[in-house]
Short mmCIF file of C-alpha atoms in Angstrom, two decimals:
data_model
loop_
_atom_site.label_atom_id
_atom_site.label_comp_id
_atom_site.label_asym_id
_atom_site.label_seq_id
_atom_site.Cartn_x
_atom_site.Cartn_y
_atom_site.Cartn_z
CA MET A 1 0.00 0.00 0.00
CA PRO A 2 1.53 3.39 -0.99
CA GLN A 3 2.21 5.84 1.78
CA VAL A 4 0.40 9.16 1.81
CA ASN A 5 1.24 12.38 3.57
CA ALA A 6 -1.14 14.38 5.79
CA SER A 7 -2.82 16.02 2.77
CA GLY A 8 -3.66 12.62 1.30
CA GLN A 9 -1.18 12.95 -1.57
CA PRO A 10 1.33 10.16 -2.25
CA TYR A 11 4.94 10.77 -1.34
CA GLU A 12 7.17 11.70 -4.27
CA ASP A 13 8.97 8.37 -4.02
CA ASP A 14 5.70 6.59 -4.82
CA VAL A 15 5.03 8.54 -8.04
CA PRO A 16 6.44 6.78 -11.10
CA GLU A 17 8.74 8.82 -13.33
CA PRO A 18 7.27 9.68 -16.75
CA VAL A 19 8.68 7.81 -19.71
CA ALA A 20 9.66 9.80 -22.82
CA ALA A 21 7.32 9.12 -25.72
CA PRO A 22 8.86 7.98 -29.01
CA ALA A 23 7.69 11.21 -30.70
CA ALA A 24 9.52 13.24 -28.06
CA GLN A 25 12.68 11.24 -28.73
CA ALA A 26 12.38 11.90 -32.48
CA SER A 27 11.86 15.59 -31.78
CA THR A 28 14.93 15.64 -29.54
CA ASP A 29 16.99 13.92 -32.23
CA ALA A 30 15.88 16.48 -34.84
CA LEU A 31 16.76 19.32 -32.48
CA ASP A 32 20.18 17.79 -31.81
CA ASP A 33 20.79 17.54 -35.57
CA LEU A 34 19.84 21.20 -36.04
CA LEU A 35 22.13 22.31 -33.22
CA ASP A 36 24.98 20.25 -34.69
CA GLU A 37 24.43 21.95 -38.05
CA ILE A 38 24.51 25.40 -36.43
CA ASP A 39 27.62 24.47 -34.48
CA GLY A 40 29.35 23.32 -37.66
CA SER A 41 28.41 26.56 -39.41
CA LEU A 42 29.78 28.60 -36.51
CA GLN A 43 33.04 26.68 -36.55
CA THR A 44 33.60 27.25 -40.26
CA ASN A 45 32.39 30.83 -40.65
CA ALA A 46 31.12 32.44 -37.46
CA GLU A 47 31.45 36.01 -38.75
CA GLN A 48 29.15 35.43 -41.72
CA PHE A 49 26.65 33.59 -39.52
CA VAL A 50 26.47 36.54 -37.12
CA ARG A 51 26.25 39.09 -39.95
CA SER A 52 23.15 37.34 -41.28
CA PHE A 53 21.35 38.33 -38.06
CA VAL A 54 22.61 41.92 -37.76
CA GLN A 55 20.02 44.59 -38.57
CA LYS A 56 21.11 47.35 -40.90
CA GLY A 57 19.55 50.78 -41.21
CA GLY A 58 16.93 50.22 -38.52
CA GLU A 59 15.31 47.23 -40.23
#
């Protein structure tokens, strides 16, 4: 029988940890790939990468 505290809620130790859904794993993998691509771009030409985000003339 799980233990409950005074408020009737189960202790944190009794609550199972959520399991990552396969879709979340695929999303994480896609994000990791994107970050790797950005990192590679920064390593090869960081100045051009930064210039592409700089606003000119109050744009």
